[in-house]
Coordinates of C-alpha atoms in Angstrom, one line a residue:
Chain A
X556 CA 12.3 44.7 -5.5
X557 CA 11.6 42.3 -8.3
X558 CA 9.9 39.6 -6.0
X559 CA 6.3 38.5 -6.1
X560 CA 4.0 39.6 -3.3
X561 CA 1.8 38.9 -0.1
X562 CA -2.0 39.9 -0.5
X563 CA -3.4 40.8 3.0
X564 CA -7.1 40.7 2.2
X565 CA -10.2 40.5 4.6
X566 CA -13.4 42.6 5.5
X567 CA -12.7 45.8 7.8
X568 CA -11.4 45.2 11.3
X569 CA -10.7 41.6 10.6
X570 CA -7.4 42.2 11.6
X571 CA -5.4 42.9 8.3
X572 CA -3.2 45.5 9.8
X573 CA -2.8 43.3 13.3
X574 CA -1.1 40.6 11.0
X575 CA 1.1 43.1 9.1
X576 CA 2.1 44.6 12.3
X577 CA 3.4 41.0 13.8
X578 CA 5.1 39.7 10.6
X579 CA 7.1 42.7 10.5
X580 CA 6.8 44.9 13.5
X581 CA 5.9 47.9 12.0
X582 CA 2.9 49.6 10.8
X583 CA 2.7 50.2 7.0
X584 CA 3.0 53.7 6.1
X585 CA 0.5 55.6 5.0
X586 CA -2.3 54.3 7.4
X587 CA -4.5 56.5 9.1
X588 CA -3.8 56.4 12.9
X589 CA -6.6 59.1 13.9
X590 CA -9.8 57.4 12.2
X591 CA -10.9 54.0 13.1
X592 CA -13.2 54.3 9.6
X593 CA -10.4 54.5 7.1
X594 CA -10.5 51.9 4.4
X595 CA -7.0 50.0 4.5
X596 CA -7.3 48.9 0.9
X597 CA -4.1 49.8 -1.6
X598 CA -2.0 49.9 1.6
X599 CA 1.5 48.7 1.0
X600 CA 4.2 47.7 3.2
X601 CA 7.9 45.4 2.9
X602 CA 8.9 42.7 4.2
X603 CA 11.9 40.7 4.7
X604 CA 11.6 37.2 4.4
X605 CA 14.9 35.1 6.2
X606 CA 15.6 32.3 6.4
X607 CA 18.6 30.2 6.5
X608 CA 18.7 29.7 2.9
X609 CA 18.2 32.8 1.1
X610 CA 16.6 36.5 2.5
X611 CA 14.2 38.4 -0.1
X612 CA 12.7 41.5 0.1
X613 CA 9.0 40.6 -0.6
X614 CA 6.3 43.3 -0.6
X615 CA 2.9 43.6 1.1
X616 CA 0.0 44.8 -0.5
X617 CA -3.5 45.2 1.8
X618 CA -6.8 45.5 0.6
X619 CA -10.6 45.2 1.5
X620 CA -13.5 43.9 0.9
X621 CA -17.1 44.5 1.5
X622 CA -18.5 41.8 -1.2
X623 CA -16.3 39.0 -1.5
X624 CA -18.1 37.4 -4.2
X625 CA -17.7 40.8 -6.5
X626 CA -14.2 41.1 -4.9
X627 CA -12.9 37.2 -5.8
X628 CA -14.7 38.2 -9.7
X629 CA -12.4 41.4 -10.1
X630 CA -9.5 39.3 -9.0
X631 CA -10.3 36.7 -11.2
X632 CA -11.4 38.6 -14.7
X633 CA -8.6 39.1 -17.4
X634 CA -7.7 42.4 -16.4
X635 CA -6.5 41.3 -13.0
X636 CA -4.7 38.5 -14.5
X637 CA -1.1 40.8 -14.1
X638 CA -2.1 41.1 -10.5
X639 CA -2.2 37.7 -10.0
X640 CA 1.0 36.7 -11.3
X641 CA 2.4 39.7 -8.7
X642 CA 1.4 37.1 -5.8
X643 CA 3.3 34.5 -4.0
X644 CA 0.5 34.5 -1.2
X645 CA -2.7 35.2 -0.4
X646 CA -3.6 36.1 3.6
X647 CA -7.2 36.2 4.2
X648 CA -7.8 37.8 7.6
X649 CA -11.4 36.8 9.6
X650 CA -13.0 37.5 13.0
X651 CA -15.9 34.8 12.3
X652 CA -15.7 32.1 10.3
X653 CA -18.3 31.9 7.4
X654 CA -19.1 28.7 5.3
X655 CA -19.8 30.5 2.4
X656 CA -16.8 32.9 2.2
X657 CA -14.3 30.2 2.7
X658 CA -16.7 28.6 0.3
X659 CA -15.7 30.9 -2.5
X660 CA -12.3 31.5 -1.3
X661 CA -11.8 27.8 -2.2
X662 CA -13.6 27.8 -5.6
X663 CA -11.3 31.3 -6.3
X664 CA -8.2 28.8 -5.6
X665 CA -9.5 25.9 -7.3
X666 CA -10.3 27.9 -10.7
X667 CA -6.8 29.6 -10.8
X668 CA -4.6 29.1 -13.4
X669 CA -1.3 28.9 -11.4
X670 CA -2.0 27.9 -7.9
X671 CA -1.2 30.1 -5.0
X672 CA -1.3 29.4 -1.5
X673 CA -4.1 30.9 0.5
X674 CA -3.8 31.0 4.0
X675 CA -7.7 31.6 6.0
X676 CA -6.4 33.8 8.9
X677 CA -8.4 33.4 11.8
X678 CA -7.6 36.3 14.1
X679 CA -10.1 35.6 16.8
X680 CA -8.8 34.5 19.7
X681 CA -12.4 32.8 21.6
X682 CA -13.1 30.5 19.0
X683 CA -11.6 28.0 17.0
X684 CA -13.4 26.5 13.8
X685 CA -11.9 23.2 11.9
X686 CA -13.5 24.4 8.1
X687 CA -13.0 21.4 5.2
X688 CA -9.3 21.1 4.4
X689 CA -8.3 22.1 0.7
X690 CA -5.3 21.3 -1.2
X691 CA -4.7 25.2 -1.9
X692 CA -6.8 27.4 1.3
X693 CA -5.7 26.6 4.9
X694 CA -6.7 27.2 7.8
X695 CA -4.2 29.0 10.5
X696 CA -5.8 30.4 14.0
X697 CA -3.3 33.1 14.5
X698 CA -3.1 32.9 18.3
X699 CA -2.2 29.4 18.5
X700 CA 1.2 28.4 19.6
X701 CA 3.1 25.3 19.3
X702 CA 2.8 22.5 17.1
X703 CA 0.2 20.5 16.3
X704 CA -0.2 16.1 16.2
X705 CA 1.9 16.0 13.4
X706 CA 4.3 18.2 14.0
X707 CA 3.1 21.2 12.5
X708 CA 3.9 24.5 13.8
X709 CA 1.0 26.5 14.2
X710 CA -0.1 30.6 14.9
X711 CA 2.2 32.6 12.9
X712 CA 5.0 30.1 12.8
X713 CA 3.1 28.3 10.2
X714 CA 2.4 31.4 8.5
X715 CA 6.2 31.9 7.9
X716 CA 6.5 28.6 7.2
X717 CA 4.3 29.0 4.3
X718 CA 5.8 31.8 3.4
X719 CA 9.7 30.2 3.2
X720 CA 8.4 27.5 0.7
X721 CA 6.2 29.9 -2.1
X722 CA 7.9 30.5 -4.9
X723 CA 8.8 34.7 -5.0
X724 CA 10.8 35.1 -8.6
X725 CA 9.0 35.9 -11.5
X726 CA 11.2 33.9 -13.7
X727 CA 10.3 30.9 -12.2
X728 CA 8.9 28.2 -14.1
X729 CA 5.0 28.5 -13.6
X730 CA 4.4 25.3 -15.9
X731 CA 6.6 22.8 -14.0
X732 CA 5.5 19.7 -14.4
X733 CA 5.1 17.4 -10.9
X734 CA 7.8 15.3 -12.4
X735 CA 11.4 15.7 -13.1
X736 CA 11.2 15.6 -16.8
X737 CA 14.1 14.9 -18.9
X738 CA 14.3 17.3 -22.0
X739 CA 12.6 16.0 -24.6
X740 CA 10.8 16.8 -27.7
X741 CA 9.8 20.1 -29.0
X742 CA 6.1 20.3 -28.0
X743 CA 5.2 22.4 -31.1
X744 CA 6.0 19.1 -33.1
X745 CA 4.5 16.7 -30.9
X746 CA 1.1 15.1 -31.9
X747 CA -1.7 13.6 -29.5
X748 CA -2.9 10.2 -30.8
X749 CA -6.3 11.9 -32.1
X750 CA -4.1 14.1 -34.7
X751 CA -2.0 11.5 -35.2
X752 CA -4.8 8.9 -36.3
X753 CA -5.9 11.3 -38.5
X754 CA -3.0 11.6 -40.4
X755 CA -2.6 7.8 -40.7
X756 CA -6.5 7.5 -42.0
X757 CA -5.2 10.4 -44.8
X758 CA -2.5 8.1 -45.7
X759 CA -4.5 4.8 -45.9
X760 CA -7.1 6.6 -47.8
X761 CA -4.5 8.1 -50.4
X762 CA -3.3 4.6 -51.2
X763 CA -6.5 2.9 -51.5
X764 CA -8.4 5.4 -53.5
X765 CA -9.2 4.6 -57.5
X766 CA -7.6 7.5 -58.8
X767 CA -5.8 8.4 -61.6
X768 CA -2.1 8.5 -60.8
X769 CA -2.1 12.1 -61.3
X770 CA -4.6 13.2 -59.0
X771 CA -3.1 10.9 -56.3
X772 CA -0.1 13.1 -56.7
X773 CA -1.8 16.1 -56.7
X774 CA -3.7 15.0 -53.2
X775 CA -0.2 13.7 -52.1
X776 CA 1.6 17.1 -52.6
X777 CA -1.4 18.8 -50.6
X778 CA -1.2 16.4 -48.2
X779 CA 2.1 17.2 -47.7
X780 CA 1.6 21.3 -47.7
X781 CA -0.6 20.6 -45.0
X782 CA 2.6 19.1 -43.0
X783 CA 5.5 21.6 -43.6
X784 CA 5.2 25.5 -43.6
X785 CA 6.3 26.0 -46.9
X786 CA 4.4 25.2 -50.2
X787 CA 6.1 21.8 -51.6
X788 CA 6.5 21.1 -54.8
X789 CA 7.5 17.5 -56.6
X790 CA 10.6 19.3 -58.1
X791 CA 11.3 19.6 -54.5
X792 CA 12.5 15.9 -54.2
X793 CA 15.2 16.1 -57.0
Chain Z
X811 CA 5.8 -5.8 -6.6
X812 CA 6.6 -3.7 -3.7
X813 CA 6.4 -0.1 -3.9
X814 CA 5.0 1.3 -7.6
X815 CA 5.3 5.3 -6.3
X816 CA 6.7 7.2 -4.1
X817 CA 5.4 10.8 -3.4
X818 CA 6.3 14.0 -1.5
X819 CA 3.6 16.1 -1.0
X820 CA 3.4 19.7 0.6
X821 CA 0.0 20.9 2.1
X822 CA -0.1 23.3 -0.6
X823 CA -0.5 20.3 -3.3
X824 CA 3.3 20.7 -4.5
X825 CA 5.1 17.6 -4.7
X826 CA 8.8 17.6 -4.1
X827 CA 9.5 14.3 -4.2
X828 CA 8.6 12.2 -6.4
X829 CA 9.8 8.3 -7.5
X830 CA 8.3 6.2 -9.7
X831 CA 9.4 2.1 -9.8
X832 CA 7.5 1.2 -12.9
X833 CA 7.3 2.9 -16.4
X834 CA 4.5 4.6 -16.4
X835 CA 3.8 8.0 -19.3
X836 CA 4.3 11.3 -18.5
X837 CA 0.6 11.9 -18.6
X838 CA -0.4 9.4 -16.7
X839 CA 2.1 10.1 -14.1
X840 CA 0.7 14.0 -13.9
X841 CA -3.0 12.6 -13.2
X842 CA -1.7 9.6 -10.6
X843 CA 0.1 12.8 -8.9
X844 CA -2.8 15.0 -9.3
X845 CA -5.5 12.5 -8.3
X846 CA -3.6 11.0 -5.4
X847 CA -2.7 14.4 -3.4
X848 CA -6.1 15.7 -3.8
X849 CA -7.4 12.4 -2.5
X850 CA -4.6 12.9 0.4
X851 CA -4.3 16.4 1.7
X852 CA -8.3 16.3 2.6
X853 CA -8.3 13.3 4.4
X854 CA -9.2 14.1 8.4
X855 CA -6.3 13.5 11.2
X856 CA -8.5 10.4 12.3
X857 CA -9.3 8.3 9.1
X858 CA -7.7 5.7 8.0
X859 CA -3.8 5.9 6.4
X860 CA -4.8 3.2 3.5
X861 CA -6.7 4.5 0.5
X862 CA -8.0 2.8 -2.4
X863 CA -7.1 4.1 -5.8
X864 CA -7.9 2.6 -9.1
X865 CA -7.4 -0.9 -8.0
X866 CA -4.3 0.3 -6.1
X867 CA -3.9 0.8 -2.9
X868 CA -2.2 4.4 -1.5
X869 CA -0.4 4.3 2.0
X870 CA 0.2 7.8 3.1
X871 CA 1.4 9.3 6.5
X872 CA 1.5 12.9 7.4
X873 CA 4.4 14.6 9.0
X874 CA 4.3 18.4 9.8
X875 CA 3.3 19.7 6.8
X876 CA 4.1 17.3 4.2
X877 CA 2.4 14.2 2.9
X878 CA 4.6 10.9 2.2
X879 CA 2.6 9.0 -0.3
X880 CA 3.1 5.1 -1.8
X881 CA 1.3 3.4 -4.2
X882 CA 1.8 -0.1 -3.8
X883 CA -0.5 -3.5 -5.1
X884 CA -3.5 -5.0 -3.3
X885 CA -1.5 -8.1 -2.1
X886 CA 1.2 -6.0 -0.5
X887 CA 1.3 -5.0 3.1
X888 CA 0.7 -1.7 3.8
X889 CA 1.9 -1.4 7.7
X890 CA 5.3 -2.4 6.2
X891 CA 5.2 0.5 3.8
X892 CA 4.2 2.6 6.6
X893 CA 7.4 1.6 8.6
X894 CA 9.4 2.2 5.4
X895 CA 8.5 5.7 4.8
X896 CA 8.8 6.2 8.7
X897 CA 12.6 4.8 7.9
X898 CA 12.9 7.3 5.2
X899 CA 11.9 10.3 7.3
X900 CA 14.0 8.8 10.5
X901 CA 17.3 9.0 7.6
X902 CA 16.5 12.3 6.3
X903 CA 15.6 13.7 9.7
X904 CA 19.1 13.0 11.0
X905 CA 20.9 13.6 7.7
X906 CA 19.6 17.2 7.6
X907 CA 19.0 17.4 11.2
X908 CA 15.7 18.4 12.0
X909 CA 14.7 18.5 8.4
X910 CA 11.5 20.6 7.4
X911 CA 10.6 21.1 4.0
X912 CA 12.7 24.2 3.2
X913 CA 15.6 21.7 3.3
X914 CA 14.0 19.1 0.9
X915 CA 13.1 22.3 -1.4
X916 CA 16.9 23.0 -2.1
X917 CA 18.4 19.9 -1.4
X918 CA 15.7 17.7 -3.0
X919 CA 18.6 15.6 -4.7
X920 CA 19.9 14.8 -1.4
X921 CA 16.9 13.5 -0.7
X922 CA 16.6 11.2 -3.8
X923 CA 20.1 10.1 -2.8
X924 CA 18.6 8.8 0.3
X925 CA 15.7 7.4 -1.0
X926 CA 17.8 5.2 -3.8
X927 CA 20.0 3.9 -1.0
X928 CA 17.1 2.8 1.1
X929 CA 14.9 1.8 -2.0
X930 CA 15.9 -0.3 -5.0
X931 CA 13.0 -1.3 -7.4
X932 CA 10.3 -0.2 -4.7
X933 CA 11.5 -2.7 -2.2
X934 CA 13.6 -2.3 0.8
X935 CA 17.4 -2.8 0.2
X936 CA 18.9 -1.6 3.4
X937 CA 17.2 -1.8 6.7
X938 CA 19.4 -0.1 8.9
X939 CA 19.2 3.6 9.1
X940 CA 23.4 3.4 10.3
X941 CA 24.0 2.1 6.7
X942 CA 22.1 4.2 4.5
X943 CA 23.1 7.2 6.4
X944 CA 27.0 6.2 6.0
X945 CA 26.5 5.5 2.2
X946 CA 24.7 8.8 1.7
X947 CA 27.9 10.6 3.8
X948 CA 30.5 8.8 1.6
X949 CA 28.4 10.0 -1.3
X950 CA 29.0 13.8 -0.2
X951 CA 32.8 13.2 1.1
X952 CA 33.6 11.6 -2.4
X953 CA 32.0 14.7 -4.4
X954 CA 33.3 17.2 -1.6
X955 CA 36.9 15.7 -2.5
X956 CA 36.1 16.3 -6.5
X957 CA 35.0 19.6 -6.0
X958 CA 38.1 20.8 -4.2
X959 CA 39.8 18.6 -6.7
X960 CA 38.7 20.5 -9.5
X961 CA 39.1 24.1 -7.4
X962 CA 42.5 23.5 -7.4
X963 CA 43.1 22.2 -11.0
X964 CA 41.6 25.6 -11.6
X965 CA 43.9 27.7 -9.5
X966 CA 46.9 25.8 -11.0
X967 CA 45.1 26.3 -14.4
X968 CA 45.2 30.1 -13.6
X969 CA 48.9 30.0 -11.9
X970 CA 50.1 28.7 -15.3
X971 CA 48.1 31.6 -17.1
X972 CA 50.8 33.9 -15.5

């Protein structure tokens, strides 16, 4: 399996395991059947993903929190950083909805480096909550059927959806650009107008100055060493 | 001028459309795109569809999951650039046939295909649906035809090999 992953996250019993069991009708292996009190964190399970353009096998990791604030940090720190890159999606489960978690869930998305979707699971079926929209965390009632006033599907459907239009290769391109950009220059040798006005002010200075011919040559030369990698020499232009 | 953008937005903030009628740098484009869809994609069901950007005025509309967004000038009318992009979903909807954004995700050249024949210089050069849906089908005939064209140059190519 050389696909990216979904991250089923959420606080005990929010219904991490319900999820996993409805996206892909099994139970992951490994989980502990007898106690109700088992953590379900480093849980892993597969998944196929179909649709009608390509079929991946894309794994399921689960884990759980108990501070989400500590729990978004680890994530976030540089160790975590190959983690990351491991996930296509981000499923946080939830019985009750709380300002303040989906607070931080949406600073987590904002201050990644490569966005990843981040889907707020609600998995309670008596209430429903309409939490501030975010480019990046959205809101899905699990429960919900149908579609929505524009057409959206909602409930799981949506969750699939979601899941049919993340990226899952690794080799990807994670810098993209929003626009179709035609190849261009070599970025190395590109200059942004602040190095570039300094260059220009180097130049106008070196001709105006009241130096002897000689230094000017010698400030040329270093000018010019500053510009290519190796160390130029007059005899170089002969 | 008519339209100065045209943008394809997920609800994820990935755009996979996206037009531009006037020149405009690549950096600039990158904040307009950035800017815009984060102005967009909060915006409640109930509020208004015109937005006011930077002097600029941003007609969106929201269809499943996906945000079609337009930049266009004070002066222009922005209920006509709703009916436009309405157009432009009504084409692709029956060109695809029930299109959702998977489709527009690997076919997104198919798409621009149908937005050059309905668009030319952001304004409207073909009204009717019938027409830019014929010129988009002649489009894939014609390039269908060259493909099996070159198929069997290749087969003969091979034959002769022997």
């Amino acid at each position: 399996m050389d696909s990216k992953r979904i991250l089923v996250i959420g606080k005990s019993k929010s219904g991490k395991v319900t999820f996993v069991k409805a996206l892909t009708g099994t139970l992951p292996s490994g989980l502990n059947l007898t106690s109700n009190e088992t953590s379900h964190a480093g849980l892993s399970h597969e998944y196929t993903l179909k649709n009608k353009y390509f079929q991946k096998e894309v794994g399921l990791w689960i884990d759980e929190y108990t501070n989400l604030e500590e729990t978004l940090e680890a994530y976030a720190s540089e160790d975590a950083k190959e983690v990351i890159n491991a996930i296509g999606a981000i499923i946080y489960t939830f019985r009750s909805y709380e300002p303040q978690e989906w607070s931080l869930w949406n600073t987590f998305s904002e201050n990644l480096k490569n966005p990843i979707p981040i889907v707020g699971l609600h998995m309670d079926t008596s209430s429903m909550v309409v939490p501030p929209d975010s480019p990046y965390l959205e809101y899905v009632a699990f429960f919900q059927t149908g579609k929505n006033e524009f057409g959206e599907k909602l409930g799981l459907e949506r969750v699939l959806e979601i899941f049919d239009c993340c990226e899952w290769d690794f080799d990807s391109n994670e810098n993209v650009s929003e626009d179709f950009v035609l190849p261009g220059k070599d970025s190395s040798m590109s200059l942004d107008d602040s190095e570039l006005n300094a260059l220009v002010n180097q130049v106008k200075q070196l001709r105006g100055s009241d130096l002897d011919i000689q230094e000017r040559k010698k400030q040329a030369i270093s000018f010019i060493n500053s510009l290519v990698d190796e160390r130029f020499q007059e005899s170089d232009l002969n | 001028m008519g339209i100065k953008f045209f943008l394809l937005v997920s609800r994820q903030g990935k755009v996979r459309l996206a037009k531009w009628f006037y020149a405009v740098p690549t950096k600039e484009r990158s904040k307009i795109v950035r800017d815009v869809s984060s102005l967009v994609i909060v915006r409640k069901p109930k509020m208004c569809n015109f937005v006011e950007y930077k002097g600029e005025k941003i007609v969106y509309r929201r269809y499943a999951s996906l945000f079609f967004i337009c930049g266009i000038d004070q002066d222009d009318n922005e209920l006509i650039i709703l009916e436009v992009i309405h157009k432009f979903v009504e084409v692709l909807d029956k060109y695809f046939g029930n299109v959702c954004e998977l489709d527009l995700i690997f076919n997104f050249e198919k798409a621009y295909y149908v937005l050059e024949e309905l668009l030319l210089a952001g304004e409207l050069q073909e009204s009717s649906k019938t027409n830019v849906l014929s010129a988009v089908l002649a489009g894939d005939a014609e390039s269908e035809v060259d493909a099996q064209q070159d198929t069997i140059q290749k087969l003969v190519g091979n034959v002769k090999k022997f």
